[in-house]
Structures are given as C-alpha cells and as structure tokens.
C-alpha cells in the first residue's frame, strides 16, 4: 500500500498491512501517530478498524481489481492506547462509545490511507499552535470529507493522473485528469489504460443519433464526455457502496466501468431500479500506454502527477475545474501549480 509520509510506530499488524497492501479480512489493530512536541516526539495511540480485499491476481483482471467496501467495520479512535479487558469495561462508557461511533461509515483501505494522510496534515498544521492541549486531543480523528485527494508514488487501479504544466499546449492532454481504470502489467498487451474525466462535451447521447435502442431511450438525456484519443466507447457507473454489480469491473468502491457490449445489462439495471440514468456517464474514446511508456512519462518526462482521490470527485456533477480542485486538495506545491497560468508552447 502506498502511504503518504505518516510517522507510524511499527507494530506487526502495521508491517503486515503495508506489505500486503490490503488485508484479506477486516482487521483491528493499535498504532501510534508521532506528535511533535518541540524536539521530543510524543506517540498518540489509536485503535483502527479497516476492511479490504487483497488483490491476489494482479491488476489485469476484473476480479483482482475489485475493492472491498469494508462492510461492518469502523475507524474508532481510542484514548491512550492502554489495553482494555472487555469483561471489565464499564457498561455506561461502552454504551457511550457505541453511540458515538454508530454514525461512522466503514473505511475501505483507500479511505484508511487517506485518513492517515489527513491526520498527518493536521499534525503538521498544528505544530507550533498555542491552543494545543498537552494530551494532543486536537488530533482526534474526524470523518473524511466527501472530497479528498493526496499524492501517491506509483500508479494503481482507480488512481488519477493529473497533467503537469509540461503538457500545456498539447490540446488533447493539457490540464486533464485521467482516471486509471487498470494500472496494467508488464505484459505489453495488457498496459495501463483509462479515461479523461474532465472534458465534458456540449452534447447529450440523443444528439449523436444512436442506433442502439437503449441509447435512444433509457440514456437519451445522459451527458457525453471526451475520454481520449483511442477509439472505444466506455461508461462509468456509480452506485452506493453496499450495492455490488456482478459482471462489471469495480475501479474504486461504488464506481464501476463497462464497455459497449455490456450496455444492455446497464439498461436492465436501470429498468429494475438498481441504477438511475444519471448514475451513468458515457465517454467517447480512452487513453492507453504500454507499461514502460507510462512509467517513462511519469518518472523521466514529468508529464503526470499521481493521486488517490474520492469517488465523489471522479463522478461529480460537474467536471469543470476538477484539475484545479484535485491539486488544491493535495496541498503544498500541488496547490501552487493549480494557480499557475497556462504555459505558451
């Protein structure tokens, strides 16, 4: 798993999580976040529950790229990290804790990673503040917002590629955000591919005069987007996390993609009430690379920044301004880049 720089005190559970990327089953473990107190590090202990599904088969298969929704597990901050005996736990305190956490939604592994990044940002921002209490209570975890983004070091399924200023002047790619549907393998026939998600077209499906009856009726009012220069039509489906869509490939929890040959299946889900027409976004074209080609564009040419972000950003109501929004959420130098004018090429 690719974490942003968070100071984590090693435990066997943390070591296992970082090594295996995603746990096979829901886990609960203690870890300590380092809080700076001048020159003296103070460790604040948390108990976190996270759920996920390990990617056993690589990123090139439908089943392997699915992510767990993390059903039934919560992220629960504890006080001071001391071990607790369930049999001796105060009943009133237990009930209060249960009530306090009942509204918290489960964290999948991507959200858990974002939670750690957010906690690190809060710790960094609070350094030198005069209103900190001695126990560091200001670092109590808070639920993730609906929109979050943070940098990661290498591509993964469901990440986004954000065009750098070096692509300014290249019309097809300048200031684009590419959702990586599959991060690819070293097999040259199974390279990374994705779709540009922030280039809406000024037309709807019905304006294309489609021959497919489902496109003419069920999806006639759906918006259309430019997805890339390679010719294959693609669509994204958004669902509630608890709703699984067999037969479609899940990119991140609650977000699936499909191609033209599965259009009838999507229409069937709309007719059954599982989806609404507005839950589907259509894209003309896609982008793709050979494995080493994308790696070269990121590491040597500097064409792309890589980020993990929330599904609400990827499938938002409006994609205009998405490039700037993600960079600003990433913070630091990325935020500065979002305010730079385009370079003349």
XYZ file of C-alpha atoms in Angstrom:
345
model
C 0.000 0.000 0.000
C 1.341 3.371 -0.956
C 1.093 5.708 2.026
C 1.800 9.382 2.155
C 4.525 10.181 4.699
C 2.916 9.394 8.051
C 5.064 8.723 11.086
C 3.766 5.327 12.230
C 5.233 3.373 15.106
C 5.925 -0.125 13.811
C 3.766 -2.978 15.006
C 3.461 -6.444 13.409
C -0.053 -5.565 12.232
C 1.052 -2.329 10.552
C 4.013 -4.112 8.954
C 1.665 -6.740 7.546
C -0.757 -4.139 6.242
C 1.926 -2.167 4.464
C 3.492 -5.293 2.987
C 0.266 -6.829 1.681
C -1.414 -3.587 0.601
C -4.923 -4.719 1.506
C -5.997 -7.074 4.291
C -7.790 -10.306 3.382
C -10.401 -9.670 6.057
C -11.438 -6.838 8.391
C -8.694 -6.077 10.876
C -8.370 -4.137 14.113
C -5.018 -3.013 15.428
C -3.234 -0.453 17.570
C -0.800 2.021 16.122
C 0.835 5.210 17.308
C 0.973 8.515 15.494
C 4.018 10.632 16.335
C 3.062 14.117 17.507
C 5.918 16.585 17.689
C 6.375 18.446 20.971
C 9.361 20.617 20.170
C 12.265 18.184 19.935
C 10.503 15.451 21.879
C 8.259 13.080 19.900
C 5.103 12.034 21.707
C 3.252 8.958 20.472
C -0.504 9.028 20.467
C -2.171 5.660 20.219
C -5.206 4.878 18.103
C -7.209 1.740 17.523
C -8.305 1.490 13.911
C -10.558 -0.974 12.178
C -10.188 -1.195 8.422
C -11.556 -3.600 5.868
C -10.409 -4.527 2.399
C -9.900 -7.280 -0.128
C -6.402 -8.221 -1.152
C -5.628 -8.002 -4.853
C -4.478 -11.579 -5.395
C -4.310 -11.778 -9.156
C -2.620 -8.574 -10.219
C -4.298 -5.567 -11.726
C -5.183 -7.014 -15.102
C -8.305 -8.977 -14.255
C -11.798 -7.905 -13.357
C -11.909 -9.814 -10.110
C -8.491 -8.708 -8.973
C -9.165 -5.011 -9.325
C -12.305 -5.069 -7.221
C -12.044 -3.287 -3.888
C -13.854 -4.218 -0.714
C -16.487 -1.862 0.562
C -15.396 -2.648 4.069
C -18.840 -3.661 5.296
C -19.343 -3.686 9.015
C -16.090 -2.147 10.236
C -15.443 1.317 11.658
C -12.486 3.590 12.268
C -12.554 4.048 16.022
C -10.120 6.390 17.793
C -9.254 5.356 21.332
C -7.869 7.425 24.170
C -4.408 6.489 25.394
C -3.633 3.115 23.836
C -3.780 1.056 27.038
C -5.056 -2.492 26.556
C -8.629 -2.980 27.630
C -10.304 -6.034 29.015
C -13.805 -6.391 27.552
C -15.005 -8.178 30.673
C -14.027 -5.247 32.911
C -15.120 -2.429 30.613
C -17.568 -0.001 32.197
C -21.038 -0.592 30.751
C -22.003 3.068 30.604
C -18.746 4.026 28.899
C -19.170 1.196 26.409
C -22.680 2.344 25.553
C -21.497 5.931 25.129
C -18.690 4.817 22.815
C -21.059 2.677 20.789
C -23.489 5.577 20.423
C -20.673 7.969 19.490
C -19.416 5.725 16.701
C -22.720 4.400 15.397
C -22.856 7.059 12.699
C -19.383 6.341 11.353
C -19.244 4.638 7.992
C -16.857 1.756 7.283
C -13.449 2.625 5.870
C -12.117 0.747 2.885
C -8.337 0.617 2.551
C -8.127 3.674 0.290
C -10.118 5.732 2.774
C -7.966 4.416 5.608
C -4.851 5.570 3.783
C -6.468 8.959 3.165
C -7.376 9.090 6.858
C -3.700 8.656 7.774
C -2.667 11.359 5.305
C -5.310 13.705 6.687
C -4.120 13.028 10.230
C -0.547 13.798 9.221
C -1.646 17.081 7.624
C -3.486 18.027 10.812
C -0.421 17.222 12.928
C 1.831 19.272 10.644
C -0.546 22.229 10.554
C -0.879 22.253 14.338
C 2.862 22.332 15.036
C 3.639 25.467 16.972
C -0.016 26.219 17.681
C -0.717 27.754 21.110
C -4.109 26.139 21.595
C -2.944 22.508 21.691
C -3.640 20.653 24.906
C -0.914 18.551 26.457
C -2.603 15.273 25.509
C -2.910 16.161 21.814
C -6.700 15.870 21.897
C -6.913 18.145 18.862
C -5.669 15.193 16.802
C -8.770 13.091 17.460
C -9.711 11.574 14.147
C -12.562 13.089 12.209
C -14.576 11.555 9.395
C -13.153 12.043 5.933
C -14.888 14.659 3.870
C -16.812 13.742 0.749
C -13.944 15.101 -1.323
C -10.326 14.215 -0.618
C -7.125 13.721 -2.597
C -3.493 13.049 -1.773
C -0.352 12.217 -3.801
C 0.890 8.663 -4.211
C 4.182 7.460 -5.652
C 3.116 4.913 -8.279
C 0.027 4.147 -10.396
C -2.695 1.866 -9.076
C -6.187 0.912 -10.210
C -8.558 3.800 -9.580
C -5.915 6.499 -9.151
C -5.876 9.680 -11.221
C -3.126 11.073 -13.417
C -3.007 14.867 -13.326
C -1.372 16.609 -16.264
C 1.604 18.795 -15.341
C 2.456 22.114 -16.978
C 4.702 20.195 -19.401
C 1.552 19.102 -21.254
C 0.301 22.672 -21.662
C -0.147 23.359 -25.354
C -0.881 19.716 -26.192
C -4.586 20.106 -26.796
C -5.699 16.548 -26.098
C -3.989 16.381 -22.718
C -3.363 19.825 -21.259
C -4.866 20.195 -17.772
C -6.537 16.804 -17.995
C -7.377 14.359 -15.226
C -7.174 10.709 -16.281
C -8.910 8.037 -14.220
C -6.726 4.936 -14.476
C -9.142 2.037 -14.916
C -6.334 -0.526 -14.847
C -2.744 0.135 -13.882
C -1.518 -2.589 -16.231
C 1.035 -5.362 -16.064
C 4.423 -5.866 -17.671
C 2.737 -7.805 -20.438
C 2.874 -5.357 -23.407
C -0.638 -6.419 -24.430
C -2.032 -5.511 -21.018
C -0.761 -1.990 -20.483
C -2.349 0.750 -18.367
C -5.472 2.442 -19.692
C -8.040 4.944 -18.509
C -10.335 7.784 -19.470
C -10.093 11.555 -19.312
C -12.843 12.603 -16.906
C -12.761 16.404 -17.012
C -13.618 17.036 -20.673
C -17.435 17.162 -20.921
C -18.778 17.620 -24.439
C -21.574 20.103 -25.229
C -23.975 17.376 -26.287
C -26.082 14.536 -24.970
C -26.427 10.957 -26.112
C -29.540 11.734 -28.173
C -27.595 14.358 -30.138
C -25.404 11.579 -31.513
C -28.446 9.926 -33.156
C -27.503 6.481 -31.807
C -28.791 3.300 -33.391
C -28.826 1.353 -30.115
C -32.423 1.427 -28.743
C -31.228 1.801 -25.132
C -29.168 4.843 -26.041
C -32.132 6.352 -27.879
C -34.494 5.877 -24.929
C -33.088 4.998 -21.487
C -29.908 7.048 -21.795
C -31.010 9.720 -24.276
C -30.509 12.585 -21.793
C -27.168 11.385 -20.419
C -24.134 13.599 -20.865
C -21.220 12.738 -23.095
C -17.520 13.239 -22.372
C -14.293 13.136 -24.336
C -12.431 10.165 -22.863
C -9.320 10.054 -25.031
C -7.836 9.746 -28.474
C -8.193 5.963 -28.806
C -11.486 4.822 -30.273
C -13.547 2.774 -27.849
C -16.691 3.907 -26.042
C -16.702 3.476 -22.275
C -19.063 4.311 -19.430
C -18.791 4.747 -15.674
C -21.429 3.537 -13.213
C -21.875 4.989 -9.747
C -23.674 3.050 -7.001
C -23.973 3.018 -3.251
C -21.046 1.070 -1.798
C -23.304 -1.662 -0.474
C -24.649 -2.325 -3.974
C -22.488 -4.725 -5.967
C -22.769 -5.046 -9.741
C -21.694 -8.526 -10.873
C -20.304 -8.531 -14.381
C -18.832 -5.041 -14.128
C -15.334 -4.121 -13.035
C -15.096 -2.064 -9.859
C -12.457 0.664 -10.039
C -12.909 2.098 -6.541
C -15.707 1.284 -4.091
C -19.015 2.254 -5.634
C -17.572 3.067 -9.075
C -17.588 0.587 -11.979
C -16.802 0.759 -15.662
C -18.066 -1.059 -18.708
C -17.937 -1.035 -22.500
C -20.421 -1.032 -25.334
C -21.003 -4.789 -25.247
C -22.472 -4.548 -21.714
C -24.807 -1.640 -22.442
C -27.916 -3.825 -22.416
C -27.014 -5.061 -18.940
C -26.801 -1.479 -17.669
C -30.157 -0.636 -19.187
C -31.592 -3.683 -17.408
C -30.290 -2.386 -14.062
C -31.967 0.970 -14.704
C -35.278 -0.715 -15.514
C -35.034 -2.724 -12.279
C -34.398 0.443 -10.277
C -30.881 -0.546 -9.226
C -29.434 2.434 -11.099
C -30.750 5.758 -12.359
C -29.839 7.066 -15.821
C -27.859 9.890 -14.194
C -25.678 7.312 -12.445
C -24.133 6.514 -15.845
C -21.561 8.680 -17.637
C -20.551 7.988 -21.222
C -17.122 8.622 -22.708
C -16.001 8.771 -26.308
C -12.539 7.257 -26.548
C -9.927 6.327 -23.971
C -6.190 6.657 -23.345
C -3.702 3.817 -23.074
C 0.004 3.134 -22.710
C 2.462 0.317 -22.712
C 3.628 -0.371 -19.164
C 7.079 1.199 -19.531
C 5.666 4.061 -21.586
C 3.514 5.389 -18.737
C 6.335 4.858 -16.270
C 8.627 6.921 -18.505
C 6.049 9.712 -18.863
C 5.777 9.934 -15.071
C 9.364 9.435 -13.918
C 11.514 10.752 -16.769
C 9.370 13.205 -18.696
C 7.384 14.522 -15.765
C 4.073 14.656 -17.640
C 1.855 13.392 -14.809
C 1.317 13.735 -11.085
C -0.326 10.699 -9.456
C -3.031 10.946 -6.813
C -5.636 8.908 -4.996
C -8.958 10.671 -4.602
C -12.545 10.093 -3.520
C -15.219 8.701 -5.825
C -17.200 11.913 -5.317
C -14.521 13.762 -7.256
C -14.280 11.184 -10.015
C -18.035 11.048 -10.623
C -19.071 14.538 -9.560
C -21.930 16.519 -11.015
C -19.578 18.935 -12.758
C -16.118 18.119 -14.050
C -15.159 21.688 -14.883
C -12.424 22.870 -12.558
C -11.576 19.310 -11.491
C -7.882 19.685 -12.390
C -7.550 22.673 -10.074
C -9.710 21.138 -7.339
C -7.690 17.939 -7.020
C -4.377 19.797 -6.953
C -5.678 22.123 -4.247
C -6.851 19.185 -2.136
C -3.392 17.633 -2.488
C -1.920 20.781 -0.917
C 1.603 22.154 -0.857
C 3.383 22.625 -4.188
C 0.477 20.941 -5.979
C -1.841 23.690 -4.784
C 0.590 26.279 -6.124
C 0.550 24.558 -9.515
C -3.242 24.854 -9.686
C -2.918 28.648 -9.681
C -0.266 28.915 -12.373
C -1.338 30.263 -15.778
C -1.006 28.008 -18.769
C 2.388 27.927 -20.419
C 2.671 29.080 -24.040
C 4.132 26.272 -26.101
